[in-house]
Tab-separated table of C-alpha atoms in Angstrom:
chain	number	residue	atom	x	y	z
A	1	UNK	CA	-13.530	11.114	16.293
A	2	UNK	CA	-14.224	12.197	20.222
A	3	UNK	CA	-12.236	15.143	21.018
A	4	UNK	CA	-11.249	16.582	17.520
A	5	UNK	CA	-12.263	19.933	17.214
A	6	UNK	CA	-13.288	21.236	13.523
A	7	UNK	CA	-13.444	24.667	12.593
A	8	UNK	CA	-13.270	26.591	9.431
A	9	UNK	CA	-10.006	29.792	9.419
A	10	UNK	CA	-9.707	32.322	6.574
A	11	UNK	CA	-6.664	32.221	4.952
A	12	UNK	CA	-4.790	33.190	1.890
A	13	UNK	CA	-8.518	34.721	0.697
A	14	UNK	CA	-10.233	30.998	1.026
A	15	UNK	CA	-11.811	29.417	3.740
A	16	UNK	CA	-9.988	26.186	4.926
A	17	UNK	CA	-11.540	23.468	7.044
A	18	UNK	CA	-8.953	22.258	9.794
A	19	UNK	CA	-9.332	19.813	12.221
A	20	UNK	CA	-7.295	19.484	15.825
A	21	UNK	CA	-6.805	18.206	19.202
A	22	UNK	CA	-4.800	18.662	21.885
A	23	UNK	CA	-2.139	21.089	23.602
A	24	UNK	CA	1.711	21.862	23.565
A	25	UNK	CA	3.799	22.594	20.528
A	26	UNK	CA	2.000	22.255	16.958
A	27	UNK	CA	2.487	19.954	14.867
A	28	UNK	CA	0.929	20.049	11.164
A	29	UNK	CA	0.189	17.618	8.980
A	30	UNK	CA	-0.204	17.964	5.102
A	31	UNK	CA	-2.146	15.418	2.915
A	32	UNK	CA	-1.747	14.464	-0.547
A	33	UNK	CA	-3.345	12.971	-3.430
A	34	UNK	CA	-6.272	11.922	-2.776
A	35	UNK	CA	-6.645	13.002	0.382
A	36	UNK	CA	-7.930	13.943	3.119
A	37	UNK	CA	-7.274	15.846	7.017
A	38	UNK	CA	-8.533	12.391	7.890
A	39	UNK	CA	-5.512	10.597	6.531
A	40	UNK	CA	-3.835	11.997	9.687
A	41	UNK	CA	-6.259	10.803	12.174
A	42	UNK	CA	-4.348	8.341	13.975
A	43	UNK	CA	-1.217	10.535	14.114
A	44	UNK	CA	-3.614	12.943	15.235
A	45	UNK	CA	-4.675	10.412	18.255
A	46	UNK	CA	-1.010	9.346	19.287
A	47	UNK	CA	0.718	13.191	18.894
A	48	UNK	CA	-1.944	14.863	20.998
A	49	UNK	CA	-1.716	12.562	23.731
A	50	UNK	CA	2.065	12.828	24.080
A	51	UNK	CA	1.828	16.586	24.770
A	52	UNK	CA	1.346	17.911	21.141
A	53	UNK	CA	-1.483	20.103	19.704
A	54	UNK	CA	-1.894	17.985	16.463
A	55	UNK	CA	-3.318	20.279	13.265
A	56	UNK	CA	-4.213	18.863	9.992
A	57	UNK	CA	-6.424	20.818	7.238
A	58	UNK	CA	-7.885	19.750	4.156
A	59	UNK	CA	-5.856	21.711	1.800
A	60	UNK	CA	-7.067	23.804	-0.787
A	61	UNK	CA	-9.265	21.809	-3.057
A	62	UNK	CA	-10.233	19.075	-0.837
A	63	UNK	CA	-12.771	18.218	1.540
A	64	UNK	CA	-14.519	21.164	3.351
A	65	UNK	CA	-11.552	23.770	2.122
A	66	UNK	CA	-12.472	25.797	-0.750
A	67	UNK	CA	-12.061	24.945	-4.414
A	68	UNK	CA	-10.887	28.133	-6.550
A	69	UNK	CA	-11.985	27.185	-9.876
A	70	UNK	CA	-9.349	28.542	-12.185
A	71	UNK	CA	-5.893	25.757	-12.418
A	72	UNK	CA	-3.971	28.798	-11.863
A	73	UNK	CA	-4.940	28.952	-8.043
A	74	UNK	CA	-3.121	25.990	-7.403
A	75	UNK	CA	0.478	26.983	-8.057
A	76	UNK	CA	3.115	26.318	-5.204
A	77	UNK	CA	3.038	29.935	-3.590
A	78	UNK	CA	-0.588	29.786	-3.208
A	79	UNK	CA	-0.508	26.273	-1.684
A	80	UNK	CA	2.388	27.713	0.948
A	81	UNK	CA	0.807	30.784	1.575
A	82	UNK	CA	-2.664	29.103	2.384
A	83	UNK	CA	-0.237	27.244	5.205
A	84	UNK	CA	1.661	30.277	5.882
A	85	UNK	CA	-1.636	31.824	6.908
A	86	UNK	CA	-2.412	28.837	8.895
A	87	UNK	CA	0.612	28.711	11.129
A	88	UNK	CA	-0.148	32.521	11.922
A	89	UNK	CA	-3.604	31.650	12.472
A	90	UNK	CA	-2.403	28.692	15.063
A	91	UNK	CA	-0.138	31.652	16.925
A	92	UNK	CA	3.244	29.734	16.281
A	93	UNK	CA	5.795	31.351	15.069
A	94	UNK	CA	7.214	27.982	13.810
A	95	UNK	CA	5.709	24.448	13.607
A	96	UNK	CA	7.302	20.637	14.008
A	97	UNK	CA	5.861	19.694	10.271
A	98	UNK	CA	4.529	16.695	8.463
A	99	UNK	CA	4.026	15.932	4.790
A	100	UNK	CA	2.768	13.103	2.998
A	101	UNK	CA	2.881	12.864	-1.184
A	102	UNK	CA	1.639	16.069	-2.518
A	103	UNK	CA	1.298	17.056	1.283
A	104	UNK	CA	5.718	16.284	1.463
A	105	UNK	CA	6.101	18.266	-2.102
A	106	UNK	CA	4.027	21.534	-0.477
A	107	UNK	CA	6.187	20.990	2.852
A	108	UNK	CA	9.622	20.896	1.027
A	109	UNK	CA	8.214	24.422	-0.602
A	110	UNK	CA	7.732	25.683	2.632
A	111	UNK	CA	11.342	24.354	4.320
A	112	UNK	CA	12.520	26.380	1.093
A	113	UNK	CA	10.350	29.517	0.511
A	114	UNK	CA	10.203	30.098	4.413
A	115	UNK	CA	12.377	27.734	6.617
A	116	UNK	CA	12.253	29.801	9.831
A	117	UNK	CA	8.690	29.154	10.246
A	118	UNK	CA	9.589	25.302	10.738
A	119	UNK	CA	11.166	23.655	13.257
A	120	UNK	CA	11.684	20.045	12.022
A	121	UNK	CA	10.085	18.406	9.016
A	122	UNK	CA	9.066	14.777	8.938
A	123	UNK	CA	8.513	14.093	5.475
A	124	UNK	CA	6.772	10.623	3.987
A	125	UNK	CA	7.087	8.958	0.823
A	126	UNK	CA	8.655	11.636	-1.782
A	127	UNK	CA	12.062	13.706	-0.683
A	128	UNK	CA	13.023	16.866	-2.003
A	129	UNK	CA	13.153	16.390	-5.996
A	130	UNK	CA	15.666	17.960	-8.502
A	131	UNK	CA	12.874	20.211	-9.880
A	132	UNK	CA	11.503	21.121	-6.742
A	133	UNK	CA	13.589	24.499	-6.018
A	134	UNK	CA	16.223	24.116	-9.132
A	135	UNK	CA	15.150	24.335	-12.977
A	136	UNK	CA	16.924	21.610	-15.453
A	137	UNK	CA	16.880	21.851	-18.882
A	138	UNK	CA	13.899	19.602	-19.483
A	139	UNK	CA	9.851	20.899	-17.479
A	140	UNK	CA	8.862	18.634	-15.170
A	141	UNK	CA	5.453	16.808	-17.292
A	142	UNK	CA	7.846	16.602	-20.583
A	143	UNK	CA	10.683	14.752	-18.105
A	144	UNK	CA	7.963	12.432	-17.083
A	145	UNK	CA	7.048	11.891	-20.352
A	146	UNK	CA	10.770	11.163	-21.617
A	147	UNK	CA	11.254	8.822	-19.053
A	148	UNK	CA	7.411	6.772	-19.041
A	149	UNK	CA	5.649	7.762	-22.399
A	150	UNK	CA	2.408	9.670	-22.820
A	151	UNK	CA	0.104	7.111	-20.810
A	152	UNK	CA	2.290	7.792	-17.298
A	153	UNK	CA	-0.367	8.836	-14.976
A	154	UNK	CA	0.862	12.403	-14.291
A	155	UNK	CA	0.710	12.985	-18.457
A	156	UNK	CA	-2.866	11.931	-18.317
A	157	UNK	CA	-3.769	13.942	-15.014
A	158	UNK	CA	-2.619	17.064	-17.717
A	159	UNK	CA	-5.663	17.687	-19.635
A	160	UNK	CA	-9.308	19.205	-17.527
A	161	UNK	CA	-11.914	17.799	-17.507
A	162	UNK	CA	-10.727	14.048	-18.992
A	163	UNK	CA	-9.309	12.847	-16.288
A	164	UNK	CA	-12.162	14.186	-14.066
A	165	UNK	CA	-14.730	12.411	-16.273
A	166	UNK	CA	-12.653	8.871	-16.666
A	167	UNK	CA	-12.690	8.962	-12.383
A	168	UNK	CA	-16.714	9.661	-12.309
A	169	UNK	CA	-17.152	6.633	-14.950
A	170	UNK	CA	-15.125	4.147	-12.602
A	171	UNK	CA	-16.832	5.635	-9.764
A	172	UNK	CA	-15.828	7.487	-6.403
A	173	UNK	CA	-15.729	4.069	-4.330
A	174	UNK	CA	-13.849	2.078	-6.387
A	175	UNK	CA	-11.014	4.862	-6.740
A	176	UNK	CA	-10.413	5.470	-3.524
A	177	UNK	CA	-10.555	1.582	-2.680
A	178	UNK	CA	-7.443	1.081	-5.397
A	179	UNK	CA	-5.655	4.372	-4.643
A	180	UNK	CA	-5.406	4.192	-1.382
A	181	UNK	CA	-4.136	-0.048	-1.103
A	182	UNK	CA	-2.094	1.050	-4.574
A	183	UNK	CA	1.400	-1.721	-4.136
A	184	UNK	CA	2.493	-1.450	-7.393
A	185	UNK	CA	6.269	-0.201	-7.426
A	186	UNK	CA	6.402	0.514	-11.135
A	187	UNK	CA	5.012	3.530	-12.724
A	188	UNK	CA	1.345	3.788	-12.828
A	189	UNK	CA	0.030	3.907	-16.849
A	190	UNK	CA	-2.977	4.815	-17.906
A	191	UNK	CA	-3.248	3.270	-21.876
A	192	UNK	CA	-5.439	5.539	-23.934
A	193	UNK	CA	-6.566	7.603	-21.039
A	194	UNK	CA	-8.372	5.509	-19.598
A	195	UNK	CA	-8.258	4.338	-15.579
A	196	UNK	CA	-7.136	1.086	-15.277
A	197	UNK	CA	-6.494	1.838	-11.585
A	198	UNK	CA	-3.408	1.504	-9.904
A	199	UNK	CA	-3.794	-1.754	-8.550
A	200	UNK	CA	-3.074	-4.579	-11.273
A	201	UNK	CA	-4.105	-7.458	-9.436
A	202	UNK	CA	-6.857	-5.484	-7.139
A	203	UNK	CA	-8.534	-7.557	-3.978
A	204	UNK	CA	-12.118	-7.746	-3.180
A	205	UNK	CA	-11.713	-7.159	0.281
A	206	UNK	CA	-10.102	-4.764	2.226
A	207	UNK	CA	-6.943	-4.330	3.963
A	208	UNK	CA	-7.015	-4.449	7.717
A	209	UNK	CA	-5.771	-0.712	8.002
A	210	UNK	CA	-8.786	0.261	5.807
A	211	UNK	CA	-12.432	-0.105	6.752
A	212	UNK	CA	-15.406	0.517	4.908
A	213	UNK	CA	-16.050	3.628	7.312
A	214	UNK	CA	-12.592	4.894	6.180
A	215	UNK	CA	-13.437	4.889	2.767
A	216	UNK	CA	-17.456	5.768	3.187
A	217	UNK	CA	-15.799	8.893	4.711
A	218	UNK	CA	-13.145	9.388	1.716
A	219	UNK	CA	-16.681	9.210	-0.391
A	220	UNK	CA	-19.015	11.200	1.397
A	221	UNK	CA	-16.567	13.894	0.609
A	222	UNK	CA	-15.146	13.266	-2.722
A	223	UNK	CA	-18.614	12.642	-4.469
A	224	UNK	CA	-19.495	16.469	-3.428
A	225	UNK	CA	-16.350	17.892	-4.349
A	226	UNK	CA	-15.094	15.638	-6.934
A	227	UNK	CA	-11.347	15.513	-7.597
A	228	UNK	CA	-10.763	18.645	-9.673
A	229	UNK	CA	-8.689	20.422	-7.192
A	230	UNK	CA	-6.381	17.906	-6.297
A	231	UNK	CA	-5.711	17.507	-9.813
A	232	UNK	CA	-5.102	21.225	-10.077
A	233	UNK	CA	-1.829	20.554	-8.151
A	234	UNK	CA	-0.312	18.035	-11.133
A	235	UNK	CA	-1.388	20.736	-13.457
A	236	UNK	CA	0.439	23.134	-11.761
A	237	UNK	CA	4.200	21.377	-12.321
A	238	UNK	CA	5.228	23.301	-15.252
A	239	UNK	CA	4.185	26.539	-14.006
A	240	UNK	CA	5.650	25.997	-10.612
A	241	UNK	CA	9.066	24.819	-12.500
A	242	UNK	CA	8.866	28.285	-13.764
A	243	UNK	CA	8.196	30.229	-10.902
A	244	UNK	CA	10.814	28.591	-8.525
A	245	UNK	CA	13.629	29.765	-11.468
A	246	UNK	CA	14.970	32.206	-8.009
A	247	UNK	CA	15.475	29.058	-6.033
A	248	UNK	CA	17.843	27.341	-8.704
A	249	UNK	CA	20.752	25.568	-7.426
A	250	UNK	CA	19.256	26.287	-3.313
A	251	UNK	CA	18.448	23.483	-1.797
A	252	UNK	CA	16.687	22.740	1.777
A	253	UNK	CA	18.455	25.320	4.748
A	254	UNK	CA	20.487	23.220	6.864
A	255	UNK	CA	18.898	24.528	9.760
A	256	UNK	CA	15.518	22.695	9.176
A	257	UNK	CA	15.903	19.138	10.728
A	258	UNK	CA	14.646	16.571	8.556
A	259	UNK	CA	13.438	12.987	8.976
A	260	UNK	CA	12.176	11.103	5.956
A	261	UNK	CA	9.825	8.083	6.509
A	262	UNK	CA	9.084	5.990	3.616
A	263	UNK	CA	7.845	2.415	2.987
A	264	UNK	CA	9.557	-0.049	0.636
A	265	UNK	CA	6.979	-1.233	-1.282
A	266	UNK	CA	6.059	2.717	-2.117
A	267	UNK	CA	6.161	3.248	-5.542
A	268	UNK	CA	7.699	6.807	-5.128
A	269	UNK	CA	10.436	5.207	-2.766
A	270	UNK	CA	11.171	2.359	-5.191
A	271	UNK	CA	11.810	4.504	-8.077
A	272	UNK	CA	13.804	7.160	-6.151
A	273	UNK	CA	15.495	4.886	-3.959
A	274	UNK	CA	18.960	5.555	-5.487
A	275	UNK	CA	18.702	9.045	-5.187
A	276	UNK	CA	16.945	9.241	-1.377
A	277	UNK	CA	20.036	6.439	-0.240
A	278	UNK	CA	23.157	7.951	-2.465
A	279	UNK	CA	24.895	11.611	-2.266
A	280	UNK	CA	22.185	13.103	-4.060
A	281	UNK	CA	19.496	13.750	-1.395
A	282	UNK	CA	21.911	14.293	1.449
A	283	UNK	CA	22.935	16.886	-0.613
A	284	UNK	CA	20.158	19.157	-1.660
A	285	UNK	CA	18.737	18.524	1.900
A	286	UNK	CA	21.888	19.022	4.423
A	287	UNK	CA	19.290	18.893	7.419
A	288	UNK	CA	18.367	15.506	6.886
A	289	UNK	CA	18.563	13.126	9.921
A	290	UNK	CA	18.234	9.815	9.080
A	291	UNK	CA	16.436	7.736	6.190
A	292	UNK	CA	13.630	5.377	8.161
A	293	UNK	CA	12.403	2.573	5.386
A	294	UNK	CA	9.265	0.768	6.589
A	295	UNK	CA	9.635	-3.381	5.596
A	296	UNK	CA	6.406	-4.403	3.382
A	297	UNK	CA	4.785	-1.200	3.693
A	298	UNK	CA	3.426	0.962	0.727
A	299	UNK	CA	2.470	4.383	-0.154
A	300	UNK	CA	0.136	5.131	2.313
A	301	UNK	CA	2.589	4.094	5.200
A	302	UNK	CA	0.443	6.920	7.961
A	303	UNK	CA	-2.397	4.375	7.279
A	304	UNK	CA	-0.749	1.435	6.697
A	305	UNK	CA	1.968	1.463	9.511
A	306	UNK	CA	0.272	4.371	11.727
A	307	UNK	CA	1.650	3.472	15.488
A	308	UNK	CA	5.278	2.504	13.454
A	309	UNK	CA	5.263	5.469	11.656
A	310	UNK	CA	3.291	8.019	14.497
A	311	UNK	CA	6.091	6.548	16.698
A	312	UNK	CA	8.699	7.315	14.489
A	313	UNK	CA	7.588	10.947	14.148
A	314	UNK	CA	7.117	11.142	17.696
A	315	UNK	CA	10.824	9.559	18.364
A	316	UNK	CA	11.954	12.802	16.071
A	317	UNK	CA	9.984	15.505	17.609
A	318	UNK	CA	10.668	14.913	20.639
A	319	UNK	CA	14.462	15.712	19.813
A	320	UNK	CA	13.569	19.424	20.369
């Protein structure tokens, strides 16, 4: 896209690929699963030309960004101090911050391992969980399993190498076609292991938000890389359950501002909803502005809804 710079920064002991444009006060945008820095490019558009130096990398694992091979270098403090490293890279002592899915979980680490380097959070799609921070009696994969069986998604991601090999037999394409229009609101399953895909009543064509570029780009990548690393991260709950036991009962600082964006049709949002609109996430996250719930939108709402929800980040930014 005309004007974004790319350029590769050493951090943490990897070499991350980050993309940027503009000037002012930096804002930084996390992806999720699967993902990409180019999830963020029409944030990336509308922030830098309202006076903001927009910053979004691929994290580590995806896209140009390294790929440690070992599960282990994917547990929460490496994933926050790869961004740590960033932000001192950038020059900022503190950042106005955006996460999105795994991108949110990684930026409610960082609001809790090191909340003076961020100024305000917008956060999209998952809030600050129970287990993120605090340790309850049951790890995170065996809660999931209580709650959806053996065949929830997150169970299945579990085991290397299956999941990898059940994604190359459905082919790059057609994943990132059904994960990124996913509408379901109940819990993705995944009988026997196998991929299903998200989508139970997939479309031929295309949303209007999504283009065959988009998702050309989303393959050009994944088929080099394939999607080991960002699997890494769901491999990684039990062991970050474990080393967050010094965070226990701390939730979010109430000095980091918080905004959470989140679409209605999300299946995160849906199944959370009690929790995000009751006492619950007010609070564990004390900071927290207001609760913005996008009408008919889904999980990918910085796609989806991107002026709506650039605009909304924007409108919260701008309070500073």
């Amino acid at each position: 896209m005309e004007g974004i710079v790319h350029r590769m920064v050493e951090v943490n002991g990897i070499n991350m690929h980050v993309a940027e444009k503009g000037e002012g006060p930096v804002v930084l945008f996390l992806h999720g699963f699967p993902d990409l820095w180019y999830s963020w490019r029409h944030q990336i558009l509308s922030l830098s030309s309202r006076g903001f130096r927009a910053v979004t990398p691929d994290l580590r694992g995806y896209g140009d960004t390294d790929a440690p091979p070992s599960i282990g270098s994917y547990t929460c403090f490496h994933l926050v101090g790869d961004i740590v490293a960033l932000i001192d890279s950038l020059g900022a002592d503190q950042v106005f911050l955006v996460g999105h899915d795994w991108g949110a979980t990684l930026g409610w680490y960082l609001c809790l391992f090191r909340p003076e380097r961020v100024k305000a959070y917008a956060c999209l799609s998952v809030p600050f969980r129970p287990f993120v921070g605090r340790i309850p009696k049951v790890r995170p994969v065996d809660s999931f399993r209580a709650l959806f069986g053996d065949d929830y998604y997150i169970c299945r991601f579990q085991d290397p190498g299956k999941m990898e090999a059940e994604l190359a037999r459905v082919g790059t394409s057609c994943v990132m076609k059904d994960m990124l229009t996913v509408r379901v609101t109940g819990p993705p399953m995944f009988p026997n292991g196998e991929y299903p895909g998200f989508n139970p009543n997939p479309q031929e064509d295309l949303p209007s938000w999504l283009t065959q570029e988009d998702v050309a780009y989303y393959v050009s990548k994944f088929d080099k890389t394939g999607f080991t690393g960002g699997l890494n991260y769901y491999r990684n709950l039990d062991l970050n359950w474990e080393l967050t036991s010094p965070w226990t009962g701390v939730g979010i600082s109430e000095k980091v501002p918080v905004r959470f964006i989140a679409g209605d049709s999300d299946l995160v949002y849906t199944w959370m909803k009690d929790y995000i609109h009751g006492d619950g996430f007010k609070k564990d996250v004390p900071g927290l502005e207001k609760v913005c719930v996008q009408e008919g939108v889904a999980h990918f709402n910085h796609q989806e809804a991107a002026q709506d929800t650039s605009n909304l980040i924007h409108d919260f930014f701008s309070n500073f």
